[in-house]
Short mmCIF file of C-alpha atoms and ligand atoms in Angstrom, two decimals:
data_model
loop_
_atom_site.label_atom_id
_atom_site.label_comp_id
_atom_site.label_asym_id
_atom_site.label_seq_id
_atom_site.Cartn_x
_atom_site.Cartn_y
_atom_site.Cartn_z
CA MET A 1 -0.07 0.06 -0.04
CA PRO A 2 1.59 3.16 -0.89
CA ALA A 3 1.94 5.74 1.88
CA SER A 4 0.58 8.62 0.10
CA SER A 5 -2.58 7.16 -1.77
CA SER A 6 -5.27 9.93 -1.78
CA ALA A 7 -8.62 9.03 -3.28
CA LEU A 8 -8.43 12.07 -5.79
CA PRO A 9 -5.27 13.31 -7.31
CA PRO A 10 -4.44 16.66 -5.52
CA PRO A 11 -5.34 19.69 -7.75
CA ASP A 12 -3.28 22.21 -9.18
CA LEU A 13 -1.81 24.90 -7.37
CA ALA A 14 -2.04 27.44 -9.83
CA GLN A 15 -5.87 26.22 -10.23
CA VAL A 16 -6.63 26.71 -6.90
CA VAL A 17 -5.03 29.99 -6.28
CA SER A 18 -7.01 31.40 -9.44
CA CYS A 19 -10.34 30.54 -7.52
CA VAL A 20 -9.13 32.68 -4.75
CA SER A 21 -10.38 36.71 -5.09
CA GLY A 22 -7.60 38.77 -4.26
CA TYR A 23 -4.59 36.27 -4.22
CA ASP A 24 -1.23 37.92 -3.71
CA PRO A 25 1.49 35.91 -2.93
CA LYS A 26 3.43 38.76 -1.48
CA ALA A 27 0.84 40.01 0.79
CA LEU A 28 -1.58 37.10 1.67
CA PRO A 29 -4.24 37.89 4.26
CA VAL A 30 -4.51 34.76 6.83
CA ASP A 31 -7.98 33.75 5.41
CA LYS A 32 -6.56 33.37 1.86
CA VAL A 33 -4.13 31.41 3.25
CA GLN A 34 -6.41 29.22 4.84
CA GLU A 35 -8.72 29.15 2.00
CA VAL A 36 -5.72 28.10 -0.78
CA ILE A 37 -4.95 25.28 1.64
CA ARG A 38 -8.50 24.12 2.31
CA ARG A 39 -9.04 23.95 -1.47
CA PHE A 40 -6.00 22.04 -1.78
CA VAL A 41 -5.47 19.16 0.58
CA GLN A 42 -7.19 15.88 0.24
CA PRO A 43 -8.28 13.26 2.92
CA VAL A 44 -6.11 10.30 2.87
CA ARG A 45 -8.77 7.51 2.39
CA VAL A 46 -7.42 4.30 3.77
CA ALA A 47 -9.47 2.46 6.37
CA GLU A 48 -8.27 -0.04 8.98
CA ARG A 49 -10.05 -1.84 11.81
CA VAL A 50 -8.72 -0.87 15.18
CA ASP A 51 -9.68 -2.07 18.53
CA LEU A 52 -11.97 0.11 20.40
CA ARG A 53 -9.19 1.30 22.86
CA ALA A 54 -6.97 2.24 20.35
CA THR A 55 -9.29 4.74 18.71
CA LEU A 56 -9.30 7.76 20.65
CA GLY A 57 -8.36 10.68 18.27
CA ARG A 58 -9.11 8.75 15.35
CA VAL A 59 -11.47 9.27 12.51
CA LEU A 60 -14.59 7.00 11.66
CA ALA A 61 -14.35 5.81 8.36
CA GLU A 62 -17.85 4.28 7.95
CA ASP A 63 -20.88 4.84 10.32
CA VAL A 64 -21.64 2.89 13.54
CA ILE A 65 -24.76 1.37 13.27
CA ALA A 66 -26.62 0.29 16.31
CA PRO A 67 -27.22 -3.17 16.38
CA MET A 68 -29.92 -3.03 18.81
CA ASP A 69 -31.97 -0.62 20.67
CA VAL A 70 -29.97 1.04 23.78
CA PRO A 71 -31.18 0.87 26.26
CA ALA A 72 -32.62 -2.74 25.54
CA HIS A 73 -35.42 -2.51 27.82
CA ASN A 74 -37.38 -0.48 29.72
CA ASN A 75 -35.92 0.49 33.00
CA SER A 76 -35.90 2.62 35.75
CA GLY A 77 -34.13 6.00 36.13
CA MET A 78 -34.53 6.25 40.00
CA ASP A 79 -34.54 3.88 42.98
CA GLY A 80 -38.31 4.16 44.17
CA TYR A 81 -41.57 2.34 42.80
CA ALA A 82 -42.56 1.51 39.21
CA LEU A 83 -46.23 1.70 38.66
CA ARG A 84 -48.86 2.16 35.91
CA SER A 85 -49.57 5.97 35.58
CA GLY A 86 -53.32 5.12 34.81
CA ASP A 87 -53.31 4.21 38.82
CA LEU A 88 -52.75 7.87 39.76
CA GLY A 89 -55.68 9.99 40.51
CA ALA A 90 -56.39 13.35 38.51
CA ASP A 91 -54.21 15.05 41.35
CA GLY A 92 -51.45 12.61 40.95
CA ALA A 93 -51.94 10.94 44.11
CA ALA A 94 -52.34 7.32 44.81
CA THR A 95 -52.13 4.42 47.39
CA LEU A 96 -50.49 1.20 46.04
CA ARG A 97 -49.69 -2.02 47.11
CA ILE A 98 -45.98 -3.29 46.65
CA ALA A 99 -45.97 -6.48 44.83
CA GLY A 100 -42.30 -7.34 45.06
CA THR A 101 -38.70 -5.85 44.31
CA GLY A 102 -36.94 -5.70 40.79
CA LEU A 103 -33.06 -5.31 41.24
CA ALA A 104 -30.67 -3.91 38.29
CA GLY A 105 -29.76 -7.11 36.47
CA HIS A 106 -32.20 -9.47 38.16
CA GLU A 107 -35.30 -10.38 36.22
CA PHE A 108 -38.36 -9.93 38.32
CA SER A 109 -40.72 -12.95 37.27
CA GLY A 110 -43.97 -11.81 39.16
CA ASP A 111 -46.87 -9.88 38.17
CA VAL A 112 -47.55 -6.10 38.86
CA PRO A 113 -51.44 -6.07 38.28
CA ALA A 114 -53.15 -2.59 38.51
CA GLY A 115 -53.25 -1.12 41.75
CA SER A 116 -49.79 -2.16 42.70
CA CYS A 117 -46.48 -1.44 42.20
CA LEU A 118 -42.89 -3.07 42.32
CA ARG A 119 -40.07 -1.66 44.72
CA ILE A 120 -37.39 -0.84 41.90
CA MET A 121 -33.78 0.02 41.58
CA THR A 122 -31.89 2.27 39.20
CA GLY A 123 -31.30 0.47 35.90
CA ALA A 124 -33.70 -2.34 37.04
CA VAL A 125 -36.45 -3.77 34.10
CA LEU A 126 -39.66 -2.08 34.25
CA PRO A 127 -42.37 -4.83 34.85
CA ALA A 128 -44.98 -5.01 31.79
CA GLY A 129 -47.75 -2.39 32.16
CA CYS A 130 -45.61 -0.13 34.15
CA ASP A 131 -44.55 3.26 32.57
CA THR A 132 -43.77 5.66 35.57
CA VAL A 133 -41.28 5.54 38.71
CA VAL A 134 -42.17 7.42 41.72
CA PRO A 135 -38.89 8.17 43.62
CA GLN A 136 -38.69 6.49 46.86
CA GLU A 137 -38.18 9.95 48.78
CA PHE A 138 -41.46 11.30 47.55
CA CYS A 139 -43.52 8.35 49.03
CA ARG A 140 -44.46 7.11 52.50
CA VAL A 141 -44.43 3.41 53.24
CA GLU A 142 -46.71 1.77 55.68
CA GLY A 143 -46.52 -2.00 55.48
CA GLU A 144 -47.25 -3.28 52.00
CA LEU A 145 -48.67 0.16 50.86
CA ILE A 146 -47.17 3.18 49.54
CA HIS A 147 -48.90 6.38 49.41
CA ILE A 148 -47.83 9.15 46.80
CA PRO A 149 -48.58 12.74 47.46
CA ALA A 150 -50.62 14.75 45.18
CA GLY A 151 -48.82 17.03 42.70
CA VAL A 152 -45.09 15.01 42.68
CA LEU A 153 -45.60 12.95 39.71
CA LYS A 154 -46.76 12.83 36.21
CA ARG A 155 -47.00 9.87 33.58
CA GLY A 156 -43.37 8.55 32.34
CA ASP A 157 -41.40 10.32 34.95
CA ASN A 158 -38.10 8.51 35.66
CA ALA A 159 -39.06 5.93 33.55
CA ARG A 160 -36.29 5.19 30.53
CA MET A 161 -37.66 3.74 27.63
CA ARG A 162 -36.12 1.16 25.12
CA GLY A 163 -34.39 2.88 22.18
CA GLU A 164 -34.55 6.43 23.74
CA ASP A 165 -30.37 6.65 23.58
CA LEU A 166 -30.21 4.86 20.09
CA ARG A 167 -32.28 2.85 17.92
CA ALA A 168 -31.54 -0.57 16.15
CA GLY A 169 -30.37 -0.11 12.55
CA GLN A 170 -29.96 3.76 13.05
CA PRO A 171 -26.41 5.32 12.93
CA ALA A 172 -25.18 5.71 16.25
CA LEU A 173 -22.10 7.77 15.03
CA LEU A 174 -21.50 8.92 11.26
CA ALA A 175 -18.34 8.73 9.36
CA GLY A 176 -15.93 11.58 9.66
CA LYS A 177 -16.41 11.65 13.28
CA LEU A 178 -13.31 11.97 15.47
CA LEU A 179 -13.53 9.78 18.29
CA ARG A 180 -13.59 11.31 21.79
CA PRO A 181 -14.20 9.86 24.84
CA ALA A 182 -18.01 9.82 24.89
CA ASP A 183 -17.91 8.11 21.25
CA ILE A 184 -15.98 5.46 22.49
CA GLY A 185 -17.93 4.62 25.30
CA LEU A 186 -21.00 4.90 23.01
CA ILE A 187 -19.53 2.31 20.87
CA ALA A 188 -18.68 0.03 23.77
CA SER A 189 -22.53 0.43 24.83
CA LEU A 190 -23.50 -1.16 21.46
CA GLY A 191 -21.04 -4.34 22.41
CA GLN A 192 -18.84 -3.54 19.54
CA ALA A 193 -15.19 -4.29 20.39
CA GLU A 194 -13.12 -2.95 16.93
CA VAL A 195 -14.07 0.12 14.78
CA MET A 196 -13.24 1.09 11.25
CA VAL A 197 -11.22 4.28 11.23
CA TRP A 198 -8.99 6.03 8.69
CA ARG A 199 -5.60 5.21 8.90
CA ARG A 200 -3.12 7.75 10.71
CA LEU A 201 -1.87 10.73 8.94
CA ARG A 202 1.88 10.00 8.27
CA VAL A 203 3.99 13.53 8.62
CA ALA A 204 7.43 13.86 8.01
CA PHE A 205 9.25 16.78 9.41
CA LEU A 206 12.85 18.52 9.49
CA SER A 207 14.77 21.33 10.19
CA SER A 208 16.94 23.60 7.82
CA GLY A 209 19.44 26.11 9.00
CA ASP A 210 23.12 25.43 9.30
CA GLU A 211 23.31 27.01 12.58
CA LEU A 212 20.84 24.49 14.14
CA ARG A 213 22.44 21.49 16.39
CA SER A 214 20.52 18.64 17.74
CA ILE A 215 20.44 17.83 21.39
CA GLY A 216 23.64 15.65 22.43
CA GLN A 217 26.05 17.88 20.24
CA PRO A 218 28.28 20.66 21.42
CA LEU A 219 26.99 24.09 20.51
CA SER A 220 29.51 25.97 18.71
CA GLU A 221 29.68 29.77 18.38
CA GLY A 222 27.02 31.23 16.62
CA CYS A 223 24.71 28.02 16.61
CA VAL A 224 21.35 27.07 18.62
CA TYR A 225 19.81 23.98 19.52
CA ASP A 226 16.97 22.96 17.20
CA SER A 227 14.01 23.49 19.26
CA ASN A 228 11.41 23.30 16.40
CA ARG A 229 11.42 19.52 15.64
CA TYR A 230 10.54 18.86 19.38
CA THR A 231 7.46 21.80 19.04
CA LEU A 232 6.42 20.09 15.70
CA TRP A 233 6.67 16.58 17.21
CA ALA A 234 4.59 17.18 20.11
CA MET A 235 1.86 19.31 18.05
CA LEU A 236 1.83 16.30 15.67
CA GLN A 237 1.50 13.92 18.67
CA ARG A 238 -1.37 15.70 20.11
CA LEU A 239 -2.94 15.27 16.73
CA GLY A 240 -2.63 11.73 16.43
CA CYS A 241 -0.28 11.80 13.66
CA ASP A 242 2.42 9.12 12.68
CA VAL A 243 5.64 11.06 12.78
CA LEU A 244 8.81 10.70 10.83
CA ASP A 245 11.73 12.73 11.99
CA LEU A 246 13.99 13.50 9.36
CA GLY A 247 16.63 15.70 11.33
CA VAL A 248 18.33 18.73 10.98
CA VAL A 249 19.17 18.79 7.56
CA ARG A 250 22.32 20.91 6.83
CA ASP A 251 21.94 23.65 3.62
CA ASP A 252 23.05 21.27 0.87
CA PRO A 253 20.99 20.63 -2.15
CA ALA A 254 21.72 17.01 -2.38
CA LEU A 255 21.07 16.26 1.19
CA LEU A 256 17.90 18.72 1.05
CA GLU A 257 16.65 16.73 -2.02
CA ALA A 258 17.29 13.53 -0.48
CA ALA A 259 15.27 14.15 2.75
CA LEU A 260 12.03 15.51 1.22
CA ARG A 261 12.15 12.76 -1.40
CA GLN A 262 12.34 10.40 1.54
CA ALA A 263 9.52 12.41 3.23
CA CYS A 264 7.49 12.05 -0.01
CA GLU A 265 8.10 8.16 -0.43
CA ASN A 266 6.83 7.58 3.19
CA ALA A 267 4.57 10.32 4.46
CA ASP A 268 1.28 12.33 3.47
CA ALA A 269 2.70 15.56 4.59
CA VAL A 270 6.25 16.96 5.25
CA ILE A 271 6.83 19.91 7.38
CA THR A 272 10.03 21.75 6.98
CA SER A 273 11.12 24.86 9.33
CA GLY A 274 13.80 27.33 8.47
CA GLY A 275 14.98 28.44 5.42
CA VAL A 276 11.96 29.72 3.38
CA SER A 277 12.33 33.66 3.95
CA VAL A 278 12.49 35.95 1.14
CA GLY A 279 16.22 36.92 2.07
CA GLU A 280 17.51 33.20 2.68
CA ALA A 281 20.68 32.33 0.96
CA ASP A 282 19.67 28.79 1.55
CA HIS A 283 18.74 26.27 -1.19
CA LEU A 284 15.69 24.88 0.45
CA ARG A 285 13.61 26.93 -1.69
CA SER A 286 14.82 25.80 -5.01
CA VAL A 287 14.74 22.04 -3.93
CA MET A 288 11.17 22.39 -2.87
CA ALA A 289 10.57 24.00 -6.20
CA ALA A 290 12.21 21.29 -8.03
CA LEU A 291 10.45 18.56 -6.71
CA GLY A 292 6.83 20.01 -6.97
CA ASP A 293 4.25 22.29 -7.18
CA VAL A 294 5.22 24.86 -4.61
CA ALA A 295 3.72 28.71 -3.75
CA PHE A 296 6.36 30.93 -1.78
CA TRP A 297 4.33 33.42 0.38
CA ARG A 298 4.56 36.29 2.47
CA ILE A 299 1.56 36.06 4.60
CA ALA A 300 0.14 39.43 6.12
CA MET A 301 0.64 37.93 9.91
CA ARG A 302 2.63 38.29 13.13
CA PRO A 303 4.60 36.28 13.72
CA GLY A 304 4.77 34.31 10.49
CA ARG A 305 5.04 35.72 7.69
CA PRO A 306 6.99 33.56 4.98
CA MET A 307 5.45 30.37 3.98
CA ALA A 308 6.24 27.54 1.65
CA PHE A 309 3.20 25.43 0.64
CA GLY A 310 2.16 23.03 -2.28
CA SER A 311 3.01 19.65 -3.10
CA ILE A 312 6.06 17.71 -3.87
CA ALA A 313 6.80 14.24 -5.17
CA SER A 314 9.08 11.74 -5.62
CA HIS A 315 8.90 8.56 -7.70
CA GLY A 316 5.12 9.01 -8.02
CA HIS A 317 4.70 9.60 -4.16
CA ARG A 318 3.42 12.72 -3.46
CA ALA A 319 3.18 14.97 -0.05
CA VAL A 320 1.69 17.83 0.77
CA LEU A 321 4.25 20.29 1.99
CA PHE A 322 4.29 23.15 4.62
CA GLY A 323 7.41 25.12 4.68
CA LEU A 324 7.32 26.77 7.94
CA PRO A 325 9.44 29.81 8.88
CA GLY A 326 12.16 29.16 11.29
CA ASN A 327 11.42 31.37 14.20
CA PRO A 328 10.02 28.97 17.33
CA VAL A 329 7.26 30.78 17.73
CA ALA A 330 6.45 31.76 13.84
CA VAL A 331 6.46 27.84 13.63
CA MET A 332 3.89 27.17 16.45
CA VAL A 333 1.41 29.91 15.32
CA THR A 334 1.69 28.83 11.54
CA PHE A 335 1.09 25.48 12.48
CA TYR A 336 -2.28 26.27 14.49
CA ALA A 337 -3.32 28.77 12.10
CA PHE A 338 -2.77 26.72 9.07
CA VAL A 339 -1.22 23.17 9.07
CA ARG A 340 -3.75 22.10 11.91
CA ASP A 341 -6.78 22.42 9.94
CA ALA A 342 -5.17 21.15 6.53
CA LEU A 343 -3.67 17.65 8.87
CA LEU A 344 -7.23 17.29 10.56
CA HIS A 345 -8.99 17.47 6.94
CA MET A 346 -6.37 15.16 5.38
CA MET A 347 -7.24 12.70 8.36
CA GLY A 348 -10.97 12.89 7.40
CA ALA A 349 -11.97 14.68 10.22
CA PRO A 350 -14.53 17.83 10.37
CA VAL A 351 -12.85 21.18 10.26
CA LYS A 352 -14.59 23.90 11.99
CA PRO A 353 -13.41 27.37 13.00
CA LEU A 354 -11.91 27.43 16.68
CA PRO A 355 -14.10 28.99 18.88
CA LEU A 356 -12.95 32.43 20.23
CA LEU A 357 -13.36 33.59 23.75
CA PRO A 358 -14.27 37.42 24.43
CA VAL A 359 -11.80 38.46 27.24
CA ALA A 360 -11.05 42.34 28.16
CA ALA A 361 -7.86 43.31 27.30
CA GLN A 362 -5.82 44.25 30.36
CA THR A 363 -3.52 46.65 28.77
CA THR A 364 -3.34 48.82 25.46
CA LEU A 365 -2.46 46.56 22.64
CA ARG A 366 -0.73 48.60 19.73
CA LYS A 367 -1.44 46.82 16.50
CA ARG A 368 -2.02 48.50 12.78
CA PRO A 369 -4.73 47.20 10.38
CA GLY A 370 -3.49 44.95 7.50
CA ARG A 371 -2.55 42.15 9.25
CA THR A 372 -3.43 39.28 11.83
CA GLU A 373 -1.52 39.09 14.92
CA TYR A 374 -1.45 36.42 17.58
CA GLN A 375 -0.67 37.59 20.51
CA ARG A 376 0.58 35.26 23.56
CA ALA A 377 -1.41 35.87 26.33
CA VAL A 378 -2.19 35.06 29.93
CA LEU A 379 -5.77 35.01 31.16
CA THR A 380 -6.65 36.29 34.86
CA PRO A 381 -10.26 35.26 36.28
CA LEU A 382 -12.45 38.54 36.78
CA PRO A 383 -13.32 38.95 40.11
CA ASP A 384 -16.89 37.89 40.90
CA GLN A 385 -17.94 36.87 37.41
CA PRO A 386 -16.96 33.22 37.33
CA GLY A 387 -15.90 31.81 33.86
CA ARG A 388 -15.15 35.47 32.55
CA TYR A 389 -11.39 36.64 32.11
CA SER A 390 -9.21 39.50 31.44
CA ALA A 391 -6.12 38.82 29.42
CA ARG A 392 -2.47 40.60 29.41
CA THR A 393 0.32 39.83 26.69
CA THR A 394 3.33 37.51 28.11
CA GLY A 395 5.56 40.59 27.53
CA ASP A 396 8.13 40.56 24.76
CA GLN A 397 6.18 39.41 21.60
CA GLY A 398 9.59 38.46 19.59
CA SER A 399 9.27 35.45 17.50
CA GLY A 400 12.25 34.12 18.91
CA ILE A 401 10.81 33.99 22.32
CA LEU A 402 9.56 30.56 22.77
CA ARG A 403 8.90 31.30 26.56
CA SER A 404 6.08 33.25 25.54
CA MET A 405 4.33 30.37 23.93
CA SER A 406 5.23 28.39 27.46
CA GLU A 407 3.67 30.80 29.50
CA ALA A 408 0.84 31.74 27.84
CA ASP A 409 -3.00 30.42 28.12
CA GLY A 410 -3.48 31.16 24.42
CA PHE A 411 -3.35 33.90 21.81
CA ILE A 412 -5.03 36.99 21.87
CA VAL A 413 -6.08 37.22 18.30
CA LEU A 414 -5.94 40.54 16.73
CA HIS A 415 -7.66 40.33 13.08
CA HIS A 416 -6.65 41.73 9.64
CA GLU A 417 -8.56 44.77 9.64
CA GLN A 418 -8.23 45.40 13.43
CA GLY A 419 -6.39 48.57 14.91
CA SER A 420 -4.95 49.48 18.25
CA VAL A 421 -7.04 48.09 21.32
CA GLN A 422 -7.57 50.25 24.43
CA ALA A 423 -7.17 48.61 27.85
CA GLY A 424 -10.68 47.40 28.95
CA GLU A 425 -11.76 46.78 25.19
CA MET A 426 -12.89 43.12 24.40
CA VAL A 427 -10.80 41.32 22.12
CA ASP A 428 -10.89 37.42 20.75
CA PHE A 429 -8.75 34.86 22.68
CA LEU A 430 -7.78 31.24 21.43
CA PRO A 431 -7.54 29.13 24.26
CA PHE A 432 -4.62 26.74 24.32
CA GLU A 433 -6.56 23.95 26.19
CA GLY A 434 -9.87 22.09 25.03
CA LEU A 435 -12.26 20.29 27.48
CA VAL A 436 -12.37 16.93 25.91
P1 AMP B 501 15.15 31.24 9.09
O1 AMP B 501 13.37 31.22 8.84
O2 AMP B 501 15.56 30.12 8.66
O3 AMP B 501 15.52 32.64 8.55
O4 AMP B 501 15.00 31.40 10.77
C1 AMP B 501 14.69 32.36 11.56
C2 AMP B 501 15.38 32.14 12.67
O5 AMP B 501 14.89 31.15 13.63
C3 AMP B 501 16.75 31.97 12.93
O6 AMP B 501 17.03 32.86 14.05
C4 AMP B 501 17.11 30.46 13.20
O7 AMP B 501 18.09 30.62 13.99
C5 AMP B 501 15.81 30.05 14.09
N1 AMP B 501 15.34 28.86 13.53
C6 AMP B 501 15.55 28.27 12.47
N2 AMP B 501 15.20 26.71 12.59
C7 AMP B 501 15.14 26.70 13.93
C8 AMP B 501 15.17 25.52 14.78
N3 AMP B 501 14.58 24.14 14.26
N4 AMP B 501 15.05 25.51 16.27
C9 AMP B 501 15.17 26.71 16.63
N5 AMP B 501 15.57 27.93 16.17
C10 AMP B 501 15.26 27.89 14.90
MG1 MG B 502 17.79 30.09 8.14
#
């Protein structure tokens, strides 16, 4: 099976950009970049059957059909007494005889005739004819009788009906669902041990720049340790991708070509960092261009700016290429602004815009219209307003200051058209953490 088998051949980049109004590779707004990428990337459609416990974060390749009703029986939602609603008076009051006890997981074999009730526990099967459960705390028990006062109960209360969660034959989950804990539990509730999911996306990455050293090497004058491969590795892990680390590749055309070819032959997407800005003396750009269909952009954003995008191929194997800038914050910002959605789409998952939280800016934020800014910021809970926050930046917003990402709770997103923000004004905040 080829690593990069897509259902459809990827479109031509020139064709894609011709559909995007106002496309200017030298000053491309963030939303245009997103549009080009969305039109260009294709899902990788190779399915595999996987044990349920290994499917967290994977994407369903086919609908999961409920083989039975869930719950499979009418049952009690409370500890109390199961009864026939026809036995309740017009005001809801009744006196009933206790016919026996029904426990969860144990069948009650007796009869519950009209005028009587069954002492019942949560989850126990409702006997035939019973459609309502009165919680035990609502009734007074007197020997074999219970007294239900007026006004506490109506027909159907606390009864869980067969099939109310899922109906036999109906899809319980639809293909394309990114599986979260509730979905895994839902599939388990159907008694299903394995699931058809799309195979993991394979993503190769490398760092480029002659000043980069790998961990374990001595740091000579003018050199820095390569942190981008570690951030990229971690971000890709979070997305559930299979990763292929191609290391630091020296600025040598033959080495760069060999590495990119290896990426194409083994991965669906390749991410590089460094070496794509206009001023670069590096060979990376020309090697990328020689291997495929690649555009070099200047994006109207901060941090970020230079980025290469397209596809490259080697011996018939094609990979989507993201040539990210080298600065450690720019790598992360461009990954979250562009690469994340593209990879999710390639994984077969639905892609929705991320929710933005309105927060109050603690200080004035200087910004000029005409570019999108992602300022790293820390949230502070507002006193007496649970769940509401204000935000302040982490300080120096230099794109080489990785500490600004580490300290932040998320980005203050200052949109393309937006100008400076005054202290106290509301701004959009993109949190790093999600709940599930
Ligand atoms: P470039 O995009 O190649 O011009 O790189 C911009 C800046 O990011 C330079 O200061 C590089 O040293 C730095 N840089 C590039 N790649 C990495 C990396 N993998 N890890 C840490 N810093 C990097
Ligand atoms: Mg460089």
